[in-house]
Amino acid sequence: MCSSDLALVVHAQSLRSMLAHGPIRPAPASLILGLTALAALFWFGSGGFMKWAAAAAFLITLLGLRVYLLWHSQHLPTAEVLLTLGLGFFGRLGFEYLSGYRERNLLRNAFASYVSPRILKEIFAGHIQPGLGGARVPLAVLYCGLRDFGARTASMSPHEVIALLNEHFSGLISAAYRHAGPVDKFSGDAMLVFFGAPQPLACPAKHALETAQEMLIALAAHNARLVARGQAP
């Protein structure tokens, strides 16, 4: 028994003795065990308004039961029950937060090559919702590919081809992301980008043209690196 509980019992016993209700006895161990088991159930179920309301109702009921038993000469220690309640309730909230954080990271890594970080943020915030009926919106589509890609890579190893594409696409993807252009797909050396969805744009064609300009600049830098390494642009 902690010092606070001991002080409470001493004061309560003094009051009860003055009121001639007899000495205070400990509450049945089975009652304490049952309340502790009931508090442990708060681990189950996702967090929400109903769970917060249930926890508040449990605390109020526990306080009322303690006062009631004290009036009937029984002391109900609540430290174990409250500790179990806190571990179950807040432990579950922490578990759900970590699970959601891990899931968001997995989704972010899975779609990082297709959707810009800004659009991913909008999706996670719930500002972009999928629709079953579809909608008619103005779009601009940008398609690009490498010239003579088949002939160039005929004598290259798979590792060299992947390294070439990764270096090439990294600059193009960055240009698309800066102008709100999600990457629709990659197909060998080709890349398809569209503008105007899922994030609406006032002038999708303007974003596509500005992206194409930046892609040409990125391509020039890539060619300069290839030439410096003794490779054909």
PDB file of N, CA and C in Angstrom, residues 43-93:
ATOM      1  N   TRP A  43      -7.362  -2.509 -24.202  1.00  0.00           N
ATOM      2  CA  TRP A  43      -6.352  -2.704 -25.243  1.00  0.00           C
ATOM      3  C   TRP A  43      -7.017  -2.979 -26.585  1.00  0.00           C
ATOM      4  N   PHE A  44      -8.170  -3.621 -26.553  1.00  0.00           N
ATOM      5  CA  PHE A  44      -8.836  -4.039 -27.778  1.00  0.00           C
ATOM      6  C   PHE A  44      -9.685  -2.895 -28.334  1.00  0.00           C
ATOM      7  N   GLY A  45      -9.845  -2.899 -29.654  1.00  0.00           N
ATOM      8  CA  GLY A  45     -10.657  -1.874 -30.294  1.00  0.00           C
ATOM      9  C   GLY A  45      -9.824  -0.661 -30.668  1.00  0.00           C
ATOM     10  N   SER A  46     -10.140  -0.095 -31.822  1.00  0.00           N
ATOM     11  CA  SER A  46      -9.410   1.087 -32.279  1.00  0.00           C
ATOM     12  C   SER A  46      -9.859   2.322 -31.510  1.00  0.00           C
ATOM     13  N   GLY A  47      -8.950   3.303 -31.425  1.00  0.00           N
ATOM     14  CA  GLY A  47      -9.260   4.534 -30.716  1.00  0.00           C
ATOM     15  C   GLY A  47     -10.309   5.351 -31.433  1.00  0.00           C
ATOM     16  N   GLY A  48     -11.122   6.034 -30.687  1.00  0.00           N
ATOM     17  CA  GLY A  48     -12.187   6.846 -31.255  1.00  0.00           C
ATOM     18  C   GLY A  48     -13.020   7.443 -30.145  1.00  0.00           C
ATOM     19  N   PHE A  49     -14.065   8.160 -30.541  1.00  0.00           N
ATOM     20  CA  PHE A  49     -14.902   8.838 -29.550  1.00  0.00           C
ATOM     21  C   PHE A  49     -15.527   7.846 -28.586  1.00  0.00           C
ATOM     22  N   MET A  50     -16.016   6.720 -29.105  1.00  0.00           N
ATOM     23  CA  MET A  50     -16.682   5.735 -28.256  1.00  0.00           C
ATOM     24  C   MET A  50     -15.726   5.155 -27.224  1.00  0.00           C
ATOM     25  N   LYS A  51     -14.490   4.929 -27.624  1.00  0.00           N
ATOM     26  CA  LYS A  51     -13.523   4.361 -26.681  1.00  0.00           C
ATOM     27  C   LYS A  51     -13.143   5.372 -25.605  1.00  0.00           C
ATOM     28  N   TRP A  52     -12.981   6.643 -25.992  1.00  0.00           N
ATOM     29  CA  TRP A  52     -12.716   7.681 -25.005  1.00  0.00           C
ATOM     30  C   TRP A  52     -13.891   7.811 -24.037  1.00  0.00           C
ATOM     31  N   ALA A  53     -15.117   7.753 -24.567  1.00  0.00           N
ATOM     32  CA  ALA A  53     -16.294   7.844 -23.707  1.00  0.00           C
ATOM     33  C   ALA A  53     -16.373   6.658 -22.759  1.00  0.00           C
ATOM     34  N   ALA A  54     -16.043   5.462 -23.263  1.00  0.00           N
ATOM     35  CA  ALA A  54     -16.066   4.272 -22.410  1.00  0.00           C
ATOM     36  C   ALA A  54     -15.026   4.369 -21.303  1.00  0.00           C
ATOM     37  N   ALA A  55     -13.843   4.902 -21.622  1.00  0.00           N
ATOM     38  CA  ALA A  55     -12.799   5.061 -20.598  1.00  0.00           C
ATOM     39  C   ALA A  55     -13.232   6.063 -19.537  1.00  0.00           C
ATOM     40  N   ALA A  56     -13.867   7.170 -19.973  1.00  0.00           N
ATOM     41  CA  ALA A  56     -14.347   8.157 -18.998  1.00  0.00           C
ATOM     42  C   ALA A  56     -15.436   7.559 -18.111  1.00  0.00           C
ATOM     43  N   ALA A  57     -16.349   6.794 -18.717  1.00  0.00           N
ATOM     44  CA  ALA A  57     -17.404   6.157 -17.926  1.00  0.00           C
ATOM     45  C   ALA A  57     -16.823   5.153 -16.947  1.00  0.00           C
ATOM     46  N   PHE A  58     -15.790   4.430 -17.366  1.00  0.00           N
ATOM     47  CA  PHE A  58     -15.148   3.458 -16.475  1.00  0.00           C
ATOM     48  C   PHE A  58     -14.512   4.161 -15.281  1.00  0.00           C
ATOM     49  N   LEU A  59     -13.819   5.277 -15.529  1.00  0.00           N
ATOM     50  CA  LEU A  59     -13.185   6.017 -14.434  1.00  0.00           C
ATOM     51  C   LEU A  59     -14.230   6.563 -13.460  1.00  0.00           C
ATOM     52  N   ILE A  60     -15.328   7.108 -13.974  1.00  0.00           N
ATOM     53  CA  ILE A  60     -16.385   7.638 -13.105  1.00  0.00           C
ATOM     54  C   ILE A  60     -17.007   6.523 -12.278  1.00  0.00           C
ATOM     55  N   THR A  61     -17.247   5.381 -12.925  1.00  0.00           N
ATOM     56  CA  THR A  61     -17.819   4.238 -12.207  1.00  0.00           C
ATOM     57  C   THR A  61     -16.869   3.728 -11.139  1.00  0.00           C
ATOM     58  N   LEU A  62     -15.585   3.689 -11.466  1.00  0.00           N
ATOM     59  CA  LEU A  62     -14.590   3.233 -10.495  1.00  0.00           C
ATOM     60  C   LEU A  62     -14.538   4.160  -9.282  1.00  0.00           C
ATOM     61  N   LEU A  63     -14.581   5.462  -9.526  1.00  0.00           N
ATOM     62  CA  LEU A  63     -14.576   6.424  -8.428  1.00  0.00           C
ATOM     63  C   LEU A  63     -15.838   6.278  -7.576  1.00  0.00           C
ATOM     64  N   GLY A  64     -16.990   6.131  -8.233  1.00  0.00           N
ATOM     65  CA  GLY A  64     -18.231   5.955  -7.486  1.00  0.00           C
ATOM     66  C   GLY A  64     -18.234   4.677  -6.675  1.00  0.00           C
ATOM     67  N   LEU A  65     -17.710   3.591  -7.250  1.00  0.00           N
ATOM     68  CA  LEU A  65     -17.640   2.322  -6.520  1.00  0.00           C
ATOM     69  C   LEU A  65     -16.717   2.427  -5.319  1.00  0.00           C
ATOM     70  N   ARG A  66     -15.627   3.153  -5.465  1.00  0.00           N
ATOM     71  CA  ARG A  66     -14.692   3.304  -4.343  1.00  0.00           C
ATOM     72  C   ARG A  66     -15.351   4.065  -3.197  1.00  0.00           C
ATOM     73  N   VAL A  67     -16.079   5.134  -3.524  1.00  0.00           N
ATOM     74  CA  VAL A  67     -16.772   5.899  -2.482  1.00  0.00           C
ATOM     75  C   VAL A  67     -17.855   5.057  -1.826  1.00  0.00           C
ATOM     76  N   TYR A  68     -18.584   4.284  -2.648  1.00  0.00           N
ATOM     77  CA  TYR A  68     -19.662   3.440  -2.125  1.00  0.00           C
ATOM     78  C   TYR A  68     -19.108   2.389  -1.160  1.00  0.00           C
ATOM     79  N   LEU A  69     -18.028   1.723  -1.571  1.00  0.00           N
ATOM     80  CA  LEU A  69     -17.450   0.690  -0.713  1.00  0.00           C
ATOM     81  C   LEU A  69     -16.861   1.294   0.553  1.00  0.00           C
ATOM     82  N   LEU A  70     -16.287   2.475   0.429  1.00  0.00           N
ATOM     83  CA  LEU A  70     -15.736   3.122   1.620  1.00  0.00           C
ATOM     84  C   LEU A  70     -16.842   3.461   2.610  1.00  0.00           C
ATOM     85  N   TRP A  71     -17.994   3.838   2.111  1.00  0.00           N
ATOM     86  CA  TRP A  71     -19.129   4.122   2.992  1.00  0.00           C
ATOM     87  C   TRP A  71     -19.623   2.858   3.689  1.00  0.00           C
ATOM     88  N   HIS A  72     -19.364   1.706   3.047  1.00  0.00           N
ATOM     89  CA  HIS A  72     -19.750   0.427   3.644  1.00  0.00           C
ATOM     90  C   HIS A  72     -18.549  -0.296   4.251  1.00  0.00           C
ATOM     91  N   SER A  73     -17.581   0.486   4.694  1.00  0.00           N
ATOM     92  CA  SER A  73     -16.450  -0.022   5.485  1.00  0.00           C
ATOM     93  C   SER A  73     -15.521  -0.928   4.685  1.00  0.00           C
ATOM     94  N   GLN A  74     -15.363  -0.658   3.390  1.00  0.00           N
ATOM     95  CA  GLN A  74     -14.420  -1.428   2.588  1.00  0.00           C
ATOM     96  C   GLN A  74     -13.549  -0.473   1.774  1.00  0.00           C
ATOM     97  N   HIS A  75     -12.278  -0.772   1.762  1.00  0.00           N
ATOM     98  CA  HIS A  75     -11.335   0.062   1.012  1.00  0.00           C
ATOM     99  C   HIS A  75     -10.985  -0.629  -0.295  1.00  0.00           C
ATOM    100  N   LEU A  76     -11.167   0.098  -1.410  1.00  0.00           N
ATOM    101  CA  LEU A  76     -10.869  -0.441  -2.739  1.00  0.00           C
ATOM    102  C   LEU A  76      -9.620   0.244  -3.287  1.00  0.00           C
ATOM    103  N   PRO A  77      -8.463  -0.434  -3.305  1.00  0.00           N
ATOM    104  CA  PRO A  77      -7.265   0.166  -3.920  1.00  0.00           C
ATOM    105  C   PRO A  77      -7.416   0.203  -5.434  1.00  0.00           C
ATOM    106  N   THR A  78      -7.148   1.343  -6.018  1.00  0.00           N
ATOM    107  CA  THR A  78      -7.386   1.511  -7.466  1.00  0.00           C
ATOM    108  C   THR A  78      -6.102   1.706  -8.279  1.00  0.00           C
ATOM    109  N   ALA A  79      -4.953   1.674  -7.606  1.00  0.00           N
ATOM    110  CA  ALA A  79      -3.703   1.923  -8.340  1.00  0.00           C
ATOM    111  C   ALA A  79      -3.488   0.879  -9.433  1.00  0.00           C
ATOM    112  N   GLU A  80      -3.693  -0.399  -9.100  1.00  0.00           N
ATOM    113  CA  GLU A  80      -3.476  -1.458 -10.089  1.00  0.00           C
ATOM    114  C   GLU A  80      -4.465  -1.340 -11.248  1.00  0.00           C
ATOM    115  N   VAL A  81      -5.714  -1.013 -10.918  1.00  0.00           N
ATOM    116  CA  VAL A  81      -6.734  -0.896 -11.965  1.00  0.00           C
ATOM    117  C   VAL A  81      -6.410   0.272 -12.902  1.00  0.00           C
ATOM    118  N   LEU A  82      -6.026   1.411 -12.322  1.00  0.00           N
ATOM    119  CA  LEU A  82      -5.716   2.580 -13.139  1.00  0.00           C
ATOM    120  C   LEU A  82      -4.469   2.347 -13.995  1.00  0.00           C
ATOM    121  N   LEU A  83      -3.486   1.654 -13.434  1.00  0.00           N
ATOM    122  CA  LEU A  83      -2.277   1.360 -14.203  1.00  0.00           C
ATOM    123  C   LEU A  83      -2.602   0.449 -15.389  1.00  0.00           C
ATOM    124  N   THR A  84      -3.422  -0.564 -15.146  1.00  0.00           N
ATOM    125  CA  THR A  84      -3.818  -1.462 -16.227  1.00  0.00           C
ATOM    126  C   THR A  84      -4.623  -0.720 -17.296  1.00  0.00           C
ATOM    127  N   LEU A  85      -5.512   0.160 -16.843  1.00  0.00           N
ATOM    128  CA  LEU A  85      -6.300   0.957 -17.785  1.00  0.00           C
ATOM    129  C   LEU A  85      -5.398   1.834 -18.644  1.00  0.00           C
ATOM    130  N   GLY A  86      -4.434   2.504 -18.013  1.00  0.00           N
ATOM    131  CA  GLY A  86      -3.533   3.375 -18.760  1.00  0.00           C
ATOM    132  C   GLY A  86      -2.677   2.610 -19.754  1.00  0.00           C
ATOM    133  N   LEU A  87      -2.151   1.449 -19.327  1.00  0.00           N
ATOM    134  CA  LEU A  87      -1.329   0.656 -20.225  1.00  0.00           C
ATOM    135  C   LEU A  87      -2.146   0.135 -21.407  1.00  0.00           C
ATOM    136  N   GLY A  88      -3.361  -0.324 -21.130  1.00  0.00           N
ATOM    137  CA  GLY A  88      -4.190  -0.856 -22.204  1.00  0.00           C
ATOM    138  C   GLY A  88      -4.648   0.217 -23.166  1.00  0.00           C
ATOM    139  N   PHE A  89      -5.145   1.335 -22.621  1.00  0.00           N
ATOM    140  CA  PHE A  89      -5.731   2.384 -23.463  1.00  0.00           C
ATOM    141  C   PHE A  89      -4.658   3.115 -24.262  1.00  0.00           C
ATOM    142  N   PHE A  90      -3.657   3.665 -23.565  1.00  0.00           N
ATOM    143  CA  PHE A  90      -2.646   4.461 -24.262  1.00  0.00           C
ATOM    144  C   PHE A  90      -1.648   3.581 -25.001  1.00  0.00           C
ATOM    145  N   GLY A  91      -1.446   2.345 -24.502  1.00  0.00           N
ATOM    146  CA  GLY A  91      -0.598   1.420 -25.252  1.00  0.00           C
ATOM    147  C   GLY A  91      -1.187   1.087 -26.606  1.00  0.00           C
ATOM    148  N   ARG A  92      -2.518   0.931 -26.652  1.00  0.00           N
ATOM    149  CA  ARG A  92      -3.174   0.664 -27.923  1.00  0.00           C
ATOM    150  C   ARG A  92      -3.088   1.862 -28.863  1.00  0.00           C
ATOM    151  N   LEU A  93      -3.243   3.068 -28.305  1.00  0.00           N
ATOM    152  CA  LEU A  93      -3.122   4.263 -29.140  1.00  0.00           C
ATOM    153  C   LEU A  93      -1.724   4.366 -29.750  1.00  0.00           C
TER     154      LEU A  93
END
